[in-house]
Amino acid sequence: PTPSSAAAADFLRCLSASVPSQLVFTPGSPSFTSVLASSVRNPRFLTLGTVRPLCVVAAANASHVQAAVLCGRRHGVRLRVRSGGHDYEGLSYRSVRPEEFAVVDLAGLRDVRVDRAAAAAWVGSGATVGELYYAVAAADPQLAFPAGVCPIIGVGGHFSGGGIGMMMRKHGLSVDNVLDATLVDASGRMLDRKAMGEDLFWAIRGGGGGSFGVVLSWKVRLVRVPPRVTAFTIQKTVAQGAIDAVTKWQTLAPALPEELTIRVIIQNQQARFQSLYLGTCDQLLPVMSSRFPELGMSRADCREMSWLQSALYINTGSTGQPLEALLNRTTSLSTFTKNKSDYVKQAITRESWQKIFPWFNGPSAGLIILEPHGGQVSRIADGDTPYPHRSSVLYNIQHIAFWSGDGTAATTWINGFYSFMGQFVTKDPRAAYVNYRDLDIGQNAVVGGVTSYDSGRVWGEKYFGAANLKRLAITKGKTDPGDYFRNEQSVPPLVPNK
Ligand code: FDA
């Protein structure tokens, strides 16, 4: 293999002193493409035009990560860290602009060690949330963890951005349940919570991946779940009253008992109410008939199962699969997506929903997912973690366009829809969720060798709010003032005036 520059050659030589050669994949290695593609979710960023890394380092232990940081610093080669590879903009393995960088892939660092008595676990960043769920339930079926719906997303990126899911109303975000972490910083040091200090520990729990260092593992508090939970899915077409039901859902769902999460997927001319109740069908039925009779839920809709089964059911809609499907790490590369997000603080009127639903007609239309807040996720103060969308938020909206082949029509749809929705959602700034990464809302500019704070504010205040962004940037200024860990949406370093 011929690296493209002297810096790259020096970097690879430096790496070879500390990392076994079979763990370093350069474009000359026969398996480079398959290793690079191994966890890529979005084939938009696996094209011939994509700016690819000069190598992938498949770290097998912490010292490999430290070596990559030290060699990278010494020879001026930046790193992109990849855990599950599910970043919506591919920032864990590609660069928007031409740049020589290396990928440190953490898929090999995915141990889950459960301490049943303490109801806690250490999990490696390279684990998927499905692997975490599976290992926790294997240790004790009445323990679980609140994280995302899709089992294949990586712990490393997911926890770095917050972690919203079906239990956040009862137990908060993933990051609200992180107790400790180990991180390799920009100097190559391994730090735990005590050594990194509370500002940095605050920042890595929701301030977005790729800004502060490489988080190797996380200690999490596990939560108790009942032996049986109840899942149900009810669909309503517009003709069956979808518009009235969604209108009511907006203020109802955030105020329901915290054991009950009802999220909504709007696609075609239908609203799909996807629900998880941490209790039995007998307990759930009176809640539904008194609070949400419009759904017409009955005993026949109840699917009682273990919490672990529900994690699979809610993602796939099927009860027939073995639980081991949660361990599957193979991604399909057939669907291209573009995702955007919003938050709603004031319910959208019925008349407005009548104008929104027609957008979900036609072959290029995508879908939206509405995730209710309220309960524990909203009780935590906006500044307690970098995730600021707390007390006043009714729900999050994820916009999704998907296609195979030519994406022009689907992208036109999502851009038009997002712009139409602007009148109904939070404004000044229009809020967004960092884990639903969207480069359209702003990208960094580098001025004098570091990311400028002004360019970071454009997108960063949408994800974190002004106060949290500032605290993130000051923390970045203390821990990585030279801006080594940098990407298109990394937190800029801010060094306060002396
Ligand atoms: P990936 O490895 O691509 O990393 C994402 C970012 O974090 C990159 O910038 C990367 O450099 C950085 N990073 C990764 N590992 C790091 C580490 N160890 N230390 C420091 N930085 C690191 N979200 C949600 O909250 N709830 C949900 O239900 C879902 N569902 C969902 C479904 C599907 C199909 C997708 C594709 C995505 C979601 N998400 C989600 C969004 C998801 O939380 C988000 O994409 C995460 O960043 C994915 O984490 P990965 O480790 O897979 O990403």
Coordinates of C-alpha atoms and ligand atoms in Angstrom, one line a residue:
P1 CA 0.0 0.0 0.0
T2 CA 1.2 3.5 -0.8
P3 CA -0.1 6.1 1.6
S4 CA -0.9 9.3 -0.1
S5 CA 1.4 11.6 1.9
A6 CA 4.5 11.6 4.1
A7 CA 2.4 12.3 7.2
A8 CA 0.2 9.2 6.4
A9 CA 3.3 7.0 5.9
D10 CA 4.8 8.3 9.2
F11 CA 1.5 7.7 11.0
L12 CA 1.2 4.1 9.7
R13 CA 4.8 3.4 10.7
C14 CA 4.2 4.8 14.2
L15 CA 1.1 2.7 14.5
S16 CA 2.9 -0.5 13.5
A17 CA 5.1 -0.1 16.6
S18 CA 2.1 -0.5 18.9
V19 CA -0.7 -2.1 17.0
P20 CA -0.4 -5.6 15.4
S21 CA -0.5 -5.3 11.6
Q22 CA -3.5 -7.6 11.3
L23 CA -5.6 -5.0 13.1
V24 CA -4.7 -2.2 10.7
F25 CA -6.5 -2.2 7.3
T26 CA -5.2 0.1 4.6
P27 CA -6.8 0.5 1.1
G28 CA -4.2 -2.0 -0.1
S29 CA -5.5 -4.8 2.3
P30 CA -7.9 -7.2 0.6
S31 CA -10.5 -6.8 3.3
F32 CA -10.3 -3.0 3.5
T33 CA -13.7 -2.4 1.8
S34 CA -15.5 -5.1 3.8
V35 CA -14.0 -3.9 7.1
L36 CA -14.9 -0.3 6.3
A37 CA -18.4 -1.3 5.3
S38 CA -18.9 -3.7 8.2
S39 CA -21.1 -1.4 10.2
V40 CA -22.1 1.3 7.7
R41 CA -25.8 1.8 7.8
N42 CA -26.3 4.4 5.1
P43 CA -24.9 3.5 1.6
R44 CA -25.1 7.2 0.8
F45 CA -21.6 7.4 2.3
L46 CA -20.1 4.3 0.7
T47 CA -19.8 5.5 -2.9
L48 CA -16.7 6.1 -5.0
G49 CA -16.9 9.8 -4.3
T50 CA -16.9 9.3 -0.5
V51 CA -13.8 10.6 1.2
R52 CA -12.5 7.4 2.9
P53 CA -10.0 6.9 5.7
L54 CA -6.3 6.1 5.0
C55 CA -6.8 3.1 7.3
V56 CA -9.2 1.4 9.8
V57 CA -7.7 0.5 13.1
A58 CA -9.7 -2.4 14.5
A59 CA -8.8 -1.8 18.2
A60 CA -8.7 -4.9 20.3
N61 CA -7.7 -3.1 23.6
A62 CA -7.3 0.3 25.1
S63 CA -3.6 0.6 24.2
H64 CA -4.5 0.4 20.5
V65 CA -6.7 3.4 20.9
Q66 CA -4.1 5.3 22.8
A67 CA -1.5 4.5 20.2
A68 CA -3.7 5.8 17.4
V69 CA -4.3 9.0 19.3
L70 CA -0.6 9.5 20.1
C71 CA 0.6 8.6 16.5
G72 CA -2.2 10.8 15.1
R73 CA -1.2 13.8 17.2
R74 CA 2.5 13.3 16.4
H75 CA 2.0 13.1 12.7
G76 CA -1.0 15.4 12.1
V77 CA -3.5 12.7 11.2
R78 CA -7.0 13.0 12.7
L79 CA -9.1 10.2 13.9
R80 CA -12.8 9.4 13.4
V81 CA -14.2 7.1 16.1
R82 CA -16.7 4.4 15.1
S83 CA -18.7 2.3 17.5
G84 CA -21.9 1.1 15.7
G85 CA -21.4 3.1 12.5
H86 CA -25.0 4.3 12.5
D87 CA -24.3 8.0 12.4
Y88 CA -27.0 9.4 10.0
E89 CA -24.3 11.5 8.2
G90 CA -21.6 8.9 8.3
L91 CA -19.3 11.1 10.4
S92 CA -17.7 8.1 12.1
Y93 CA -16.1 6.9 8.9
R94 CA -16.1 9.5 6.2
S95 CA -15.2 13.2 5.9
V96 CA -17.3 15.7 3.9
R97 CA -14.1 17.5 2.7
P98 CA -11.0 15.9 1.4
E99 CA -8.8 15.0 4.4
E100 CA -6.4 12.4 5.5
F101 CA -7.8 10.7 8.6
A102 CA -7.9 7.2 10.2
V103 CA -10.9 5.4 11.6
V104 CA -10.6 3.8 15.0
D105 CA -13.2 1.1 15.0
L106 CA -14.4 -0.1 18.5
A107 CA -16.5 -3.0 17.4
G108 CA -14.0 -5.4 19.1
L109 CA -14.5 -3.6 22.4
R110 CA -17.9 -4.8 23.3
D111 CA -17.8 -6.7 26.6
V112 CA -20.8 -6.3 28.9
R113 CA -20.2 -7.1 32.5
V114 CA -23.3 -7.1 34.7
D115 CA -23.1 -6.7 38.4
R116 CA -26.5 -8.1 39.3
A117 CA -26.4 -7.3 43.0
A118 CA -25.5 -3.7 42.4
A119 CA -27.9 -3.4 39.4
A120 CA -25.1 -1.9 37.4
A121 CA -23.1 -2.9 34.3
W122 CA -19.9 -1.9 32.5
V123 CA -20.4 -1.9 28.7
G124 CA -17.9 -1.4 26.0
S125 CA -18.6 1.3 23.4
G126 CA -18.4 -1.2 20.6
A127 CA -21.4 -3.2 21.9
T128 CA -24.8 -2.6 20.2
V129 CA -27.7 -1.7 22.4
G130 CA -29.2 -5.1 21.5
E131 CA -26.1 -6.8 22.9
L132 CA -26.5 -4.8 26.0
Y133 CA -30.2 -5.6 26.4
Y134 CA -29.5 -9.3 25.9
A135 CA -26.6 -9.5 28.3
V136 CA -28.5 -7.7 31.0
A137 CA -31.6 -9.8 30.7
A138 CA -29.5 -13.0 30.6
A139 CA -28.0 -12.0 34.0
D140 CA -31.4 -11.1 35.4
P141 CA -34.7 -10.9 33.3
Q142 CA -36.0 -8.2 35.6
L143 CA -33.2 -5.9 34.9
A144 CA -33.1 -3.7 31.8
F145 CA -31.6 -0.5 30.4
P146 CA -33.3 2.5 28.8
A147 CA -31.9 3.1 25.3
G148 CA -33.0 3.3 21.7
V149 CA -35.4 1.2 19.7
C150 CA -33.1 -0.1 17.0
P151 CA -31.0 -3.0 18.5
I152 CA -28.1 -2.5 16.1
I153 CA -27.1 1.0 17.0
G154 CA -23.8 1.3 18.8
V155 CA -23.5 2.1 22.5
G156 CA -20.6 4.5 21.8
G157 CA -22.4 6.9 19.5
H158 CA -25.8 6.5 21.0
F159 CA -24.7 7.3 24.6
S160 CA -22.6 10.2 23.3
G161 CA -25.7 11.8 22.0
G162 CA -28.3 11.1 24.7
G163 CA -30.3 8.0 23.9
I164 CA -34.1 8.3 23.6
G165 CA -36.3 5.2 23.8
M166 CA -39.4 3.5 25.0
M167 CA -38.5 3.7 28.7
M168 CA -37.3 7.3 28.9
R169 CA -40.6 8.5 30.4
K170 CA -40.1 6.2 33.3
H171 CA -36.3 6.1 33.5
G172 CA -34.9 9.0 31.5
L173 CA -32.4 8.9 28.6
S174 CA -29.5 6.5 28.5
V175 CA -27.2 9.2 29.6
D176 CA -29.3 9.9 32.7
N177 CA -28.3 6.5 33.8
V178 CA -24.5 6.6 33.2
L179 CA -22.5 6.4 36.4
D180 CA -18.9 6.4 35.1
A181 CA -16.9 6.0 31.9
T182 CA -13.4 5.5 30.6
L183 CA -12.1 7.8 28.0
V184 CA -8.9 8.2 26.0
D185 CA -8.3 12.0 25.7
A186 CA -6.4 14.0 23.1
S187 CA -3.2 13.4 25.0
G188 CA -3.7 9.7 24.8
R189 CA -4.4 9.4 28.6
M190 CA -6.9 6.9 29.9
L191 CA -9.3 8.7 32.3
D192 CA -12.2 7.5 34.4
R193 CA -14.9 9.8 35.9
K194 CA -12.7 10.8 38.8
A195 CA -9.7 11.5 36.7
M196 CA -11.6 13.4 33.9
G197 CA -13.5 15.6 36.3
E198 CA -17.2 16.5 36.4
D199 CA -17.2 19.0 33.4
L200 CA -15.8 16.4 31.0
F201 CA -18.0 13.7 32.4
W202 CA -21.0 16.0 31.9
A203 CA -19.9 16.7 28.3
I204 CA -19.5 13.2 27.1
R205 CA -23.1 12.3 28.3
G206 CA -24.9 13.9 25.5
G207 CA -22.6 16.5 24.0
G208 CA -22.3 14.4 20.8
G209 CA -19.7 11.9 19.8
G210 CA -16.3 12.7 18.3
S211 CA -15.5 15.9 20.2
F212 CA -13.9 15.1 23.5
G213 CA -11.9 11.9 23.0
V214 CA -12.7 8.2 22.6
V215 CA -15.0 6.8 25.2
L216 CA -14.0 3.1 25.6
S217 CA -16.6 2.0 28.2
W218 CA -19.6 3.1 30.3
K219 CA -20.8 2.1 33.7
V220 CA -24.6 2.2 33.7
R221 CA -27.3 2.0 36.3
L222 CA -29.7 -0.8 35.4
V223 CA -33.4 -0.4 35.9
R224 CA -36.0 -2.9 37.3
V225 CA -38.7 -4.1 34.9
P226 CA -41.7 -6.3 35.8
P227 CA -41.6 -10.0 34.7
R228 CA -44.3 -9.3 32.0
V229 CA -44.7 -6.1 30.0
T230 CA -47.4 -5.3 27.4
A231 CA -46.8 -4.1 23.9
F232 CA -49.5 -3.1 21.5
T233 CA -49.7 -1.4 18.1
I234 CA -52.9 0.2 16.8
Q235 CA -53.2 1.7 13.3
K236 CA -55.7 4.4 12.3
T237 CA -56.2 5.6 8.8
V238 CA -57.3 9.2 8.2
A239 CA -60.8 7.7 7.5
Q240 CA -60.7 6.0 10.9
G241 CA -59.9 9.2 12.8
A242 CA -56.1 9.3 12.7
I243 CA -56.1 13.1 12.7
D244 CA -58.2 13.4 15.8
A245 CA -56.2 10.7 17.6
V246 CA -52.8 12.4 16.8
T247 CA -54.2 15.8 17.8
K248 CA -55.2 14.4 21.2
W249 CA -52.1 12.3 21.6
Q250 CA -49.8 15.3 21.6
T251 CA -50.7 16.5 25.1
L252 CA -52.0 13.2 26.3
A253 CA -48.9 11.0 25.7
P254 CA -46.5 13.2 27.7
A255 CA -49.0 13.2 30.6
L256 CA -49.8 9.5 30.8
P257 CA -48.5 7.3 33.6
E258 CA -44.7 6.9 33.2
E259 CA -45.0 3.2 32.7
L260 CA -46.8 3.8 29.4
T261 CA -45.1 5.1 26.3
I262 CA -47.1 5.5 23.1
R263 CA -45.1 6.7 20.1
V264 CA -46.6 7.5 16.7
I265 CA -45.4 6.7 13.2
I266 CA -47.1 8.6 10.5
Q267 CA -46.7 7.2 7.0
N268 CA -49.0 7.0 4.0
Q269 CA -52.4 8.1 5.3
Q270 CA -52.0 6.3 8.6
A271 CA -50.9 6.8 12.2
R272 CA -49.4 3.8 13.9
F273 CA -49.5 4.0 17.7
Q274 CA -46.7 1.9 18.9
S275 CA -46.7 1.3 22.7
L276 CA -44.9 -0.3 25.6
Y277 CA -46.5 -0.6 29.0
L278 CA -44.3 -1.7 32.0
G279 CA -47.1 -3.9 33.5
T280 CA -49.8 -6.4 32.5
C281 CA -52.7 -6.1 30.1
D282 CA -55.1 -6.1 33.0
Q283 CA -53.4 -3.1 34.4
L284 CA -53.2 -1.3 31.1
L285 CA -56.8 -1.7 29.8
P286 CA -58.5 0.7 32.3
V287 CA -55.8 3.3 31.7
M288 CA -56.4 3.1 27.9
S289 CA -60.2 3.2 28.1
S290 CA -60.3 6.1 30.5
R291 CA -57.4 8.2 29.0
F292 CA -57.4 7.3 25.3
P293 CA -60.8 5.7 24.3
E294 CA -60.4 7.0 20.8
L295 CA -57.8 4.3 20.0
G296 CA -60.4 1.7 20.8
M297 CA -57.8 -0.6 22.4
S298 CA -59.1 -4.0 23.6
R299 CA -57.6 -7.1 25.2
A300 CA -57.1 -8.5 21.8
D301 CA -54.4 -5.8 21.1
C302 CA -52.3 -6.8 24.1
R303 CA -49.1 -8.7 23.6
E304 CA -47.7 -9.7 27.0
M305 CA -44.1 -10.7 27.0
S306 CA -40.8 -10.3 28.8
W307 CA -39.1 -6.9 28.5
L308 CA -36.4 -8.4 26.3
Q309 CA -38.9 -9.8 23.9
S310 CA -40.5 -6.4 23.8
A311 CA -37.2 -4.8 22.7
L312 CA -37.3 -7.1 19.7
Y313 CA -41.0 -6.8 19.0
I314 CA -41.1 -3.1 19.0
N315 CA -38.3 -2.9 16.5
T316 CA -39.6 -5.7 14.1
G317 CA -43.3 -5.9 14.8
S318 CA -42.9 -9.7 15.0
T319 CA -43.0 -12.1 17.9
G320 CA -41.7 -15.1 15.9
Q321 CA -38.0 -14.3 16.0
P322 CA -35.6 -15.8 18.5
L323 CA -34.1 -13.4 21.1
E324 CA -30.7 -13.9 19.5
A325 CA -31.9 -11.7 16.7
L326 CA -31.0 -8.8 19.1
L327 CA -27.3 -9.8 18.7
N328 CA -27.3 -9.5 14.9
R329 CA -24.8 -6.9 13.8
T330 CA -25.2 -7.3 10.0
T331 CA -26.5 -4.1 8.4
S332 CA -28.4 -4.0 5.1
L333 CA -27.0 -1.6 2.6
S334 CA -30.1 -1.5 0.4
T335 CA -31.8 1.6 1.8
F336 CA -30.5 5.2 1.6
T337 CA -31.9 7.6 4.2
K338 CA -31.9 11.3 5.1
N339 CA -33.1 12.2 8.6
K340 CA -33.9 15.5 10.3
S341 CA -35.5 16.3 13.6
D342 CA -37.7 18.8 15.5
Y343 CA -39.2 19.3 19.0
V344 CA -42.7 20.4 19.7
K345 CA -43.6 22.4 22.8
Q346 CA -47.1 23.6 21.8
A347 CA -49.5 21.1 20.4
I348 CA -50.2 21.5 16.7
T349 CA -53.9 22.2 15.9
R350 CA -56.2 19.8 14.3
E351 CA -56.5 22.1 11.3
S352 CA -52.7 22.1 10.9
W353 CA -52.6 18.2 11.1
Q354 CA -55.2 18.3 8.2
K355 CA -52.6 20.1 6.2
I356 CA -49.7 17.9 7.4
F357 CA -51.2 14.5 6.5
P358 CA -51.5 15.1 2.7
W359 CA -47.6 15.3 2.7
F360 CA -47.6 11.5 3.4
N361 CA -49.1 10.7 0.0
G362 CA -47.2 9.5 -3.1
P363 CA -44.2 7.3 -3.8
S364 CA -41.5 9.7 -2.6
A365 CA -43.1 10.5 0.8
G366 CA -41.2 9.4 3.8
L367 CA -42.4 9.1 7.4
I368 CA -42.2 10.8 10.8
I369 CA -41.8 9.3 14.2
L370 CA -43.2 11.2 17.2
E371 CA -41.5 10.3 20.5
P372 CA -43.3 11.6 23.7
H373 CA -41.4 13.2 26.5
G374 CA -42.8 14.0 29.9
G375 CA -42.1 11.9 33.0
Q376 CA -38.5 11.3 34.1
V377 CA -36.9 12.6 30.9
S378 CA -38.6 15.9 31.4
R379 CA -38.0 16.1 35.2
I380 CA -34.3 16.4 34.8
A381 CA -33.1 20.0 34.4
D382 CA -32.1 21.3 31.0
G383 CA -28.5 21.9 32.2
D384 CA -28.0 18.6 34.1
T385 CA -26.8 16.9 30.9
P386 CA -26.1 18.5 27.4
Y387 CA -29.5 17.3 26.2
P388 CA -31.6 20.4 26.8
H389 CA -35.0 19.3 25.5
R390 CA -36.6 18.6 28.8
S391 CA -39.3 20.2 30.8
S392 CA -41.3 22.1 28.2
V393 CA -41.0 19.5 25.4
L394 CA -44.1 17.5 24.4
Y395 CA -42.4 15.4 21.8
N396 CA -39.6 14.9 19.4
I397 CA -40.2 14.5 15.7
Q398 CA -37.9 12.5 13.5
H399 CA -38.3 13.1 9.8
I400 CA -37.1 10.2 7.6
A401 CA -36.9 10.0 3.8
F402 CA -35.7 6.7 2.3
W403 CA -35.0 5.5 -1.2
S404 CA -33.0 3.0 -3.3
G405 CA -31.5 4.2 -6.5
D406 CA -32.1 7.8 -7.3
G407 CA -32.8 10.0 -4.2
T408 CA -33.8 13.2 -5.9
A409 CA -37.5 12.9 -5.3
A410 CA -37.2 11.7 -1.7
T411 CA -34.7 14.4 -0.8
T412 CA -36.9 17.0 -2.3
W413 CA -39.8 15.6 -0.2
I414 CA -37.9 15.8 3.1
N415 CA -36.6 19.3 2.4
G416 CA -40.0 20.6 1.5
F417 CA -41.7 18.9 4.4
Y418 CA -39.1 20.1 6.9
S419 CA -39.5 23.7 5.6
F420 CA -43.3 23.4 5.8
M421 CA -43.1 22.1 9.4
G422 CA -41.1 25.1 10.6
Q423 CA -44.2 27.0 11.5
F424 CA -45.3 24.4 14.0
V425 CA -42.2 23.5 15.9
T426 CA -39.7 25.1 18.3
K427 CA -38.1 28.2 16.9
D428 CA -35.2 30.6 17.7
P429 CA -33.4 28.3 17.4
R430 CA -35.2 25.5 15.7
A431 CA -34.2 22.6 18.0
A432 CA -32.8 19.3 16.8
Y433 CA -31.5 16.1 18.4
V434 CA -27.8 15.5 18.0
N435 CA -28.3 11.7 17.5
Y436 CA -30.5 12.4 14.5
R437 CA -27.4 14.1 13.0
D438 CA -28.2 16.5 10.2
L439 CA -25.5 18.5 8.4
D440 CA -28.0 20.8 6.7
I441 CA -28.5 22.7 10.0
G442 CA -24.9 23.9 10.0
Q443 CA -21.3 22.8 9.7
N444 CA -18.1 23.9 11.3
A445 CA -15.6 26.4 9.8
V446 CA -11.9 26.2 10.8
V447 CA -10.3 29.6 11.5
G448 CA -6.7 29.9 12.6
G449 CA -6.4 26.1 13.0
V450 CA -9.4 25.5 15.2
T451 CA -13.1 25.3 14.8
S452 CA -14.6 28.7 15.2
Y453 CA -17.2 29.2 18.0
D454 CA -19.4 31.2 15.7
S455 CA -19.7 28.4 13.2
G456 CA -20.4 25.9 16.0
R457 CA -23.2 28.1 17.4
V458 CA -25.2 27.8 14.2
W459 CA -25.8 24.0 14.6
G460 CA -24.8 23.6 18.3
E461 CA -27.4 25.9 19.8
K462 CA -30.0 23.8 18.0
Y463 CA -28.8 20.6 19.5
F464 CA -27.7 21.8 23.0
G465 CA -29.2 25.2 23.6
A466 CA -27.0 28.3 24.1
A467 CA -26.0 27.7 27.7
N468 CA -25.1 24.0 27.3
L469 CA -23.2 24.7 24.1
K470 CA -21.1 27.3 25.9
R471 CA -20.3 24.9 28.7
L472 CA -19.5 22.1 26.1
A473 CA -17.2 24.5 24.3
I474 CA -15.4 25.7 27.4
T475 CA -14.9 22.1 28.4
K476 CA -13.6 21.3 24.9
G477 CA -11.2 24.3 25.3
K478 CA -9.8 22.8 28.5
T479 CA -9.5 19.2 27.3
D480 CA -8.6 19.6 23.6
P481 CA -7.6 23.2 23.0
G482 CA -5.9 22.3 19.8
D483 CA -9.1 20.8 18.4
Y484 CA -7.6 17.4 17.6
F485 CA -11.0 15.6 17.8
R486 CA -12.7 17.5 15.0
N487 CA -15.4 16.8 12.5
E488 CA -18.1 18.7 10.6
Q489 CA -20.2 19.0 13.8
S490 CA -17.7 18.7 16.7
V491 CA -17.9 21.1 19.6
P492 CA -15.5 24.1 19.0
P493 CA -13.0 24.9 21.7
L494 CA -13.7 28.1 23.6
V495 CA -11.1 29.6 25.8
P496 CA -12.7 32.3 28.0
N497 CA -11.0 35.7 28.0
K498 CA -8.4 35.9 30.7
Ligands
FDA1 P1 -21.3 5.9 15.1 O1 -20.3 4.8 15.4 O2 -21.6 6.2 13.6 O3 -20.9 7.2 15.9 C1 -21.7 8.3 15.9 C2 -20.9 9.6 16.3 O4 -20.3 9.4 17.6 C3 -19.7 9.8 15.3 O5 -19.5 11.2 15.3 C4 -18.6 9.1 16.0 O6 -17.3 9.6 15.7 C5 -18.9 9.3 17.5 N1 -18.5 8.2 18.3 C6 -18.8 6.9 18.1 N2 -18.3 6.1 19.1 C7 -17.6 7.0 20.0 C8 -16.9 6.8 21.2 N3 -16.7 5.6 21.7 N4 -16.3 7.9 21.8 C9 -16.5 9.1 21.2 N5 -17.2 9.3 20.1 C10 -17.8 8.3 19.5 N6 -31.3 7.3 18.5 C11 -32.0 7.3 19.6 O7 -31.8 8.1 20.5 N7 -33.1 6.5 19.8 C12 -33.4 5.6 18.8 O8 -34.4 4.8 19.0 C13 -32.6 5.5 17.6 N8 -32.9 4.6 16.6 C14 -32.1 4.6 15.5 C15 -32.4 3.6 14.5 C16 -31.5 3.6 13.4 C17 -31.8 2.5 12.3 C18 -30.4 4.4 13.2 C19 -29.6 4.4 12.0 C20 -30.2 5.4 14.2 C21 -31.0 5.5 15.4 N9 -30.8 6.4 16.4 C22 -31.6 6.4 17.5 C23 -29.7 7.3 16.3 C24 -28.4 6.8 17.0 O9 -28.6 7.0 18.4 C25 -27.2 7.6 16.5 O10 -27.0 7.4 15.1 C26 -25.9 7.1 17.2 O11 -24.9 8.1 17.1 C27 -25.4 5.8 16.7 O12 -24.3 5.4 17.5 P2 -23.2 4.4 16.7 O13 -22.2 4.1 17.7 O14 -23.9 3.4 16.0 O15 -22.7 5.5 15.7

